[in-house]
Coordinates of C-alpha atoms in Angstrom, one line a residue:
M1 CA -25.2 21.0 -61.3
N2 CA -25.5 24.2 -59.3
M3 CA -27.2 26.7 -61.6
T4 CA -26.4 29.6 -59.4
F5 CA -22.7 28.9 -59.7
E6 CA -23.1 28.5 -63.4
K7 CA -24.7 31.9 -63.7
A8 CA -21.9 33.4 -61.7
K9 CA -19.4 32.1 -64.3
E10 CA -21.3 34.0 -67.0
V11 CA -20.6 37.3 -65.3
G12 CA -17.0 36.5 -64.7
L13 CA -17.1 35.0 -61.2
S14 CA -15.2 31.8 -61.5
S15 CA -12.0 29.9 -60.7
A16 CA -10.2 27.1 -62.4
T17 CA -10.4 24.9 -59.3
A18 CA -13.6 26.1 -57.8
V19 CA -16.7 23.8 -58.1
D20 CA -19.3 25.7 -56.0
F21 CA -19.9 28.5 -53.6
M22 CA -19.4 28.1 -49.9
K23 CA -22.8 27.5 -48.1
Y24 CA -24.5 30.8 -47.2
S25 CA -27.8 32.4 -46.2
V26 CA -29.3 35.8 -47.0
D27 CA -31.2 37.7 -44.4
A28 CA -34.2 40.1 -44.9
Q29 CA -31.8 43.1 -45.5
G30 CA -30.0 41.2 -48.3
N31 CA -26.9 40.5 -46.2
I32 CA -25.0 37.3 -47.1
K33 CA -23.9 35.2 -44.1
L34 CA -21.5 32.3 -44.5
D35 CA -22.6 28.9 -43.0
I36 CA -19.3 27.3 -42.0
K37 CA -20.8 24.2 -40.5
A38 CA -22.9 23.4 -43.6
T39 CA -19.8 24.0 -45.7
E40 CA -17.7 21.5 -43.7
Q41 CA -20.5 18.9 -44.0
A42 CA -20.7 19.4 -47.8
L43 CA -16.9 19.1 -48.2
A44 CA -16.9 15.9 -46.1
Q45 CA -19.5 14.4 -48.3
D46 CA -18.2 15.6 -51.7
A47 CA -17.4 11.9 -52.6
A48 CA -19.3 8.9 -51.5
L49 CA -17.0 6.4 -49.6
I50 CA -17.3 2.6 -50.1
T51 CA -14.7 1.8 -47.4
T52 CA -15.0 2.7 -43.7
P53 CA -13.7 6.2 -42.8
N54 CA -10.4 5.9 -41.0
V55 CA -6.9 7.5 -40.6
N56 CA -5.4 5.1 -43.1
V57 CA -2.8 3.9 -40.6
P58 CA -3.1 0.8 -38.4
S59 CA -3.2 1.9 -34.7
A60 CA -0.4 -0.5 -33.8
L61 CA 2.0 1.5 -36.0
V62 CA 1.3 4.7 -34.1
T63 CA 1.3 3.1 -30.6
Y64 CA 4.4 3.3 -28.4
I65 CA 5.0 0.4 -26.1
D66 CA 7.2 1.3 -23.1
P67 CA 10.0 -1.4 -22.8
Q68 CA 10.0 -1.1 -19.0
V69 CA 7.4 -3.4 -17.5
V70 CA 6.4 -2.3 -14.0
T71 CA 6.2 -4.9 -11.3
I72 CA 3.3 -4.5 -8.8
L73 CA 4.6 -4.0 -5.3
F74 CA 3.7 -6.3 -2.4
S75 CA 4.2 -5.9 1.4
S76 CA 7.9 -6.2 2.3
M77 CA 9.0 -9.6 3.6
N78 CA 11.2 -8.7 6.6
T79 CA 11.0 -11.6 9.0
T80 CA 14.5 -12.7 8.2
K81 CA 15.8 -9.3 9.3
M82 CA 14.4 -10.2 12.7
F83 CA 15.6 -13.8 13.0
R84 CA 18.2 -15.7 11.0
E85 CA 17.2 -18.5 8.5
T86 CA 19.0 -21.9 8.9
K87 CA 19.0 -24.9 6.7
K88 CA 17.9 -28.0 8.6
G89 CA 17.9 -31.6 7.3
S90 CA 16.3 -32.5 4.0
W91 CA 12.9 -32.0 2.4
T92 CA 12.3 -35.7 2.8
D93 CA 12.4 -35.5 6.6
K94 CA 9.0 -35.6 8.2
S95 CA 9.9 -33.7 11.4
F96 CA 12.7 -31.9 13.1
Q97 CA 13.8 -32.0 16.8
F98 CA 16.0 -29.7 18.8
G99 CA 17.2 -30.1 22.4
V100 CA 16.9 -27.7 25.2
E101 CA 19.0 -28.4 28.4
E102 CA 18.6 -27.0 31.9
Y103 CA 21.1 -27.3 34.7
T104 CA 19.8 -28.2 38.1
G105 CA 21.2 -28.8 41.6
G106 CA 23.2 -26.8 44.1
V107 CA 25.8 -27.1 46.9
T108 CA 25.9 -27.7 50.7
A109 CA 28.5 -27.6 53.4
Y110 CA 31.2 -30.2 53.0
S111 CA 31.2 -33.4 55.0
D112 CA 33.1 -36.6 54.4
F113 CA 29.8 -38.5 54.8
A114 CA 27.2 -36.3 53.1
D115 CA 26.0 -36.7 49.5
N116 CA 22.5 -35.2 49.7
V117 CA 23.0 -32.3 47.1
T118 CA 23.8 -33.1 43.5
S119 CA 24.3 -31.3 40.2
D120 CA 22.4 -32.6 37.2
A121 CA 21.1 -31.5 33.8
N122 CA 17.7 -32.0 32.2
T123 CA 17.2 -32.2 28.4
E124 CA 14.0 -31.7 26.6
W125 CA 13.5 -32.5 23.0
I126 CA 11.1 -30.2 21.1
E127 CA 9.6 -31.4 17.9
R128 CA 8.5 -29.4 14.8
G129 CA 7.0 -30.7 11.6
N130 CA 8.3 -30.2 8.1
F131 CA 5.8 -28.6 5.6
V132 CA 6.7 -29.0 2.0
F133 CA 4.8 -26.8 -0.5
Q134 CA 4.8 -26.2 -4.2
T135 CA 3.7 -24.2 -7.2
V136 CA 3.7 -25.1 -10.9
L137 CA 4.8 -23.2 -14.0
S138 CA 3.3 -23.9 -17.4
Y139 CA 4.6 -22.6 -20.8
G140 CA 2.5 -22.8 -24.0
E141 CA 4.5 -22.6 -27.3
L142 CA 2.0 -20.1 -28.8
E143 CA 1.7 -18.3 -25.5
E144 CA 5.5 -17.8 -25.4
A145 CA 5.7 -16.9 -29.1
N146 CA 3.1 -14.2 -28.6
A147 CA 4.8 -12.8 -25.5
G148 CA 8.1 -12.7 -27.6
R149 CA 6.3 -10.4 -30.1
A150 CA 5.9 -7.9 -27.2
K151 CA 9.6 -8.3 -26.3
L152 CA 8.7 -10.2 -23.1
S153 CA 10.5 -13.2 -21.7
L154 CA 7.5 -15.3 -20.6
A155 CA 9.6 -18.1 -19.0
S156 CA 11.6 -15.6 -17.0
Q157 CA 8.4 -13.8 -15.8
K158 CA 6.9 -17.0 -14.6
Q159 CA 10.1 -18.1 -12.9
R160 CA 10.3 -14.8 -11.0
S161 CA 6.6 -15.2 -10.1
A162 CA 7.3 -18.6 -8.7
S163 CA 10.3 -17.3 -6.7
L164 CA 8.2 -14.5 -5.2
N165 CA 5.4 -16.9 -4.3
I166 CA 7.8 -19.3 -2.6
A167 CA 9.4 -16.4 -0.7
K168 CA 6.0 -15.2 0.4
A169 CA 5.1 -18.6 1.6
H170 CA 8.3 -18.9 3.7
N171 CA 7.7 -15.4 5.1
N172 CA 4.1 -16.3 6.0
I173 CA 5.1 -19.5 7.7
N174 CA 7.8 -17.6 9.6
L175 CA 5.1 -15.4 10.9
Y176 CA 2.2 -17.8 11.5
G177 CA 3.3 -21.3 11.0
V178 CA 1.1 -23.9 9.4
A179 CA -2.5 -24.4 10.6
G180 CA -3.2 -27.9 11.8
R181 CA 0.5 -28.8 11.9
N182 CA 3.1 -28.8 14.6
I183 CA 4.7 -25.7 13.0
Y184 CA 4.5 -22.3 14.5
G185 CA 5.6 -18.7 13.7
M186 CA 7.2 -15.9 15.5
L187 CA 3.7 -14.4 16.3
N188 CA 2.0 -17.5 17.6
D189 CA 4.5 -19.9 19.0
P190 CA 2.9 -21.4 22.2
N191 CA 6.2 -21.0 24.2
L192 CA 6.2 -17.2 23.8
N193 CA 5.6 -15.2 27.0
A194 CA 2.4 -13.3 27.4
T195 CA 2.3 -9.8 25.9
V196 CA 2.6 -6.7 28.1
T197 CA 0.4 -3.6 27.9
P198 CA 1.7 -0.1 27.1
N199 CA 1.9 2.6 29.8
V200 CA -1.3 4.4 30.6
V201 CA -1.3 8.2 30.2
N202 CA -4.0 10.3 31.9
V203 CA -4.8 13.6 30.2
G204 CA -7.8 15.6 31.5
G205 CA -9.2 12.7 33.4
S206 CA -9.1 10.2 30.5
N207 CA -6.7 7.3 30.1
Y208 CA -4.8 6.6 26.8
T209 CA -2.6 3.8 25.8
T210 CA -2.2 3.9 22.0
W211 CA 0.5 6.2 20.4
S212 CA -2.0 7.8 18.2
D213 CA -4.1 8.9 21.2
K214 CA -1.1 10.0 23.1
L215 CA -0.1 12.2 20.1
Q216 CA -3.6 13.6 19.8
Y217 CA -4.1 14.5 23.5
D218 CA -0.5 15.1 24.7
A219 CA 1.6 16.0 21.6
A220 CA 4.2 17.9 23.6
N221 CA 5.3 14.7 25.3
I222 CA 4.8 12.1 22.5
G223 CA 8.5 11.4 22.2
N224 CA 8.7 10.6 25.9
H225 CA 5.6 8.4 25.7
V226 CA 7.0 6.3 22.9
Y227 CA 10.3 6.0 24.6
N228 CA 8.7 5.0 27.9
D229 CA 6.7 2.2 26.3
I230 CA 9.7 0.7 24.6
S231 CA 11.7 1.0 27.8
K232 CA 8.9 -0.8 29.6
L233 CA 9.3 -3.6 27.0
W234 CA 13.1 -3.7 27.7
G235 CA 12.3 -3.9 31.4
E236 CA 10.3 -7.1 30.8
L237 CA 13.3 -8.6 29.1
A238 CA 15.7 -7.6 31.8
A239 CA 13.5 -8.9 34.6
K240 CA 13.2 -12.4 33.0
N241 CA 16.9 -12.9 32.4
G242 CA 18.5 -12.6 35.8
G243 CA 21.1 -10.0 34.9
N244 CA 22.4 -11.9 31.9
V245 CA 21.6 -9.0 29.5
D246 CA 22.1 -5.2 29.8
Q247 CA 21.3 -2.1 27.8
N248 CA 24.5 -2.5 25.7
A249 CA 23.4 -5.8 24.3
E250 CA 22.4 -6.3 20.7
I251 CA 18.7 -5.6 20.6
K252 CA 16.2 -5.9 17.8
L253 CA 12.9 -4.0 17.9
G254 CA 10.2 -5.1 15.5
I255 CA 7.6 -2.5 14.7
S256 CA 4.9 -2.1 12.2
N257 CA 5.6 0.3 9.3
S258 CA 2.3 1.9 10.0
I259 CA 3.5 3.3 13.4
A260 CA 7.2 3.5 12.8
H261 CA 7.0 7.2 12.2
F262 CA 6.1 7.8 15.8
L263 CA 9.8 7.0 16.6
N264 CA 10.8 10.3 14.9
I265 CA 8.2 12.7 16.2
P266 CA 9.9 15.2 18.6
N267 CA 8.7 16.2 22.0
S268 CA 8.5 19.8 23.2
F269 CA 12.4 19.9 23.6
G270 CA 13.0 18.6 20.1
L271 CA 14.0 15.1 21.2
T272 CA 12.6 12.1 19.4
A273 CA 12.1 8.6 20.8
M274 CA 14.7 7.3 18.4
A275 CA 17.3 9.7 19.6
M276 CA 16.6 8.8 23.2
L277 CA 16.7 5.0 22.3
K278 CA 20.0 5.3 20.5
S279 CA 21.4 7.2 23.5
N280 CA 20.4 4.6 26.0
Y281 CA 20.4 1.4 23.9
P282 CA 23.4 2.0 21.5
N283 CA 23.1 -1.4 19.8
L284 CA 19.3 -1.3 19.1
T285 CA 18.2 -2.0 15.5
V286 CA 14.7 -1.3 14.3
V287 CA 13.0 -3.7 11.9
Q288 CA 9.8 -2.8 10.2
I289 CA 7.4 -5.8 9.9
P290 CA 4.0 -4.9 8.4
E291 CA 2.3 -7.9 9.9
L292 CA 2.8 -6.5 13.4
T293 CA -0.4 -4.5 12.8
A294 CA -3.3 -6.8 12.6
G295 CA -7.0 -6.1 13.1
G296 CA -6.2 -2.5 14.0
V297 CA -4.0 -3.6 16.9
N298 CA -0.3 -2.7 16.9
T299 CA 2.4 -4.9 18.5
L300 CA 6.0 -4.2 19.4
Y301 CA 8.4 -7.2 19.3
M302 CA 11.8 -7.0 21.1
E303 CA 14.5 -9.7 21.2
I304 CA 18.1 -10.3 22.1
P305 CA 19.3 -12.2 19.1
E306 CA 22.1 -14.2 20.9
L307 CA 23.3 -15.0 24.3
Y308 CA 26.4 -17.0 25.3
G309 CA 26.8 -18.2 21.7
V310 CA 23.2 -19.6 21.4
R311 CA 20.7 -18.0 19.0
T312 CA 17.5 -17.0 20.8
A313 CA 15.4 -18.3 17.8
E314 CA 15.7 -19.0 14.1
F315 CA 13.6 -19.9 11.1
A316 CA 14.3 -23.4 9.9
Y317 CA 13.8 -24.5 6.3
T318 CA 14.5 -27.8 4.7
E319 CA 14.3 -26.5 1.1
K320 CA 14.5 -22.8 0.3
M321 CA 13.5 -23.2 -3.4
A322 CA 14.1 -26.0 -5.8
F323 CA 13.1 -26.3 -9.4
G324 CA 11.9 -29.7 -10.7
R325 CA 12.5 -31.1 -14.2
V326 CA 10.8 -29.6 -17.2
V327 CA 8.1 -31.9 -18.5
A328 CA 7.3 -31.6 -22.2
E329 CA 3.7 -32.1 -23.4
L330 CA 2.2 -31.8 -27.0
S331 CA 2.7 -28.1 -27.3
S332 CA 3.5 -26.9 -23.8
Y333 CA 5.9 -27.5 -20.9
K334 CA 5.4 -27.7 -17.1
Q335 CA 7.8 -27.4 -14.2
K336 CA 7.3 -27.7 -10.5
V337 CA 8.9 -25.5 -7.8
R338 CA 9.0 -26.5 -4.2
G339 CA 10.0 -25.3 -0.8
G340 CA 10.0 -26.7 2.8
S341 CA 9.8 -25.1 6.2
C342 CA 9.8 -26.1 9.9
G343 CA 8.8 -22.6 10.9
F344 CA 9.9 -20.7 13.9
I345 CA 12.3 -22.5 16.3
L346 CA 12.2 -20.8 19.7
K347 CA 15.1 -21.8 22.0
R348 CA 15.0 -19.1 24.7
P349 CA 11.6 -17.6 25.2
S350 CA 12.8 -15.3 28.0
L351 CA 14.8 -13.3 25.5
I352 CA 11.7 -12.2 23.6
A353 CA 9.2 -9.6 24.8
R354 CA 6.0 -8.3 23.1
M355 CA 3.7 -5.3 23.8
T356 CA 0.3 -5.0 22.2
G357 CA -2.0 -2.0 21.9
V358 CA 0.5 0.8 21.3

């Protein structure tokens, strides 16, 4: 019992609900000073707790769960924007062959008794392997029930994951083939022509080839430099095809997304490389492929998709994506998903040109 408070009651200082004075101190001059901190501590300890101090509400009841689940982004898979995909054979086939024919011969002056010049055709059969790959889905009954409590469809999530992994595998094979197998990609097919180098720009006695350097040291002409490099790449195509293609042909330009912005940087006259390209190559399409930047080196990839009814190249697959049967176990399920690819099928190497080091 606080005797000071009891004495105060005797002189009429009291309240029906008051139990004590607020904490205070008295200085040397007799001035009273309230101690708020000590008062708060006293109030917090006015009754001893047996249970753990808390807010009396389970945290789950005051937690909001956003119903929109965000999918993590991966690099875009744009190889099929460059070359068409084609179904070939079955996933049971071990290999795939396609024929390439070349016409030979000529003419000579006519004579009733001459037969020394002939016309002929030569056919070569090129073989590519078939790589079948897989991934496995597994569903636990408790796992799926717990996911359902969070309003998640676990089976759908795993099926979308499998679809993405199969698509990424196809895209990767389209680019690089399969190591150790007779399967190649658009970046490493042995029949591709050698790459060409960009134009060299001399500024102040120093030579520059990359677009970033050309922008840094000759920004007023960057649009011209980018356009000139791409035109040089076109010149490589034109030179290798004997007049069978011209600037009005359908052209696809593959470029890394990391340097694609150079196409839209204007020169000192306000012209961009893209504007000049569209003016001189009206049927040119730009395709952004992240993998065209590798090891800090940027590559341009140009192709004529089709000539005289024959596709220049294509990606061949034997199985795009196939789900196997669902196998039931004690308290879970498994399912296999497979795909099959023959990689990059190059038919006319002369209609593809590449430039590295831009």
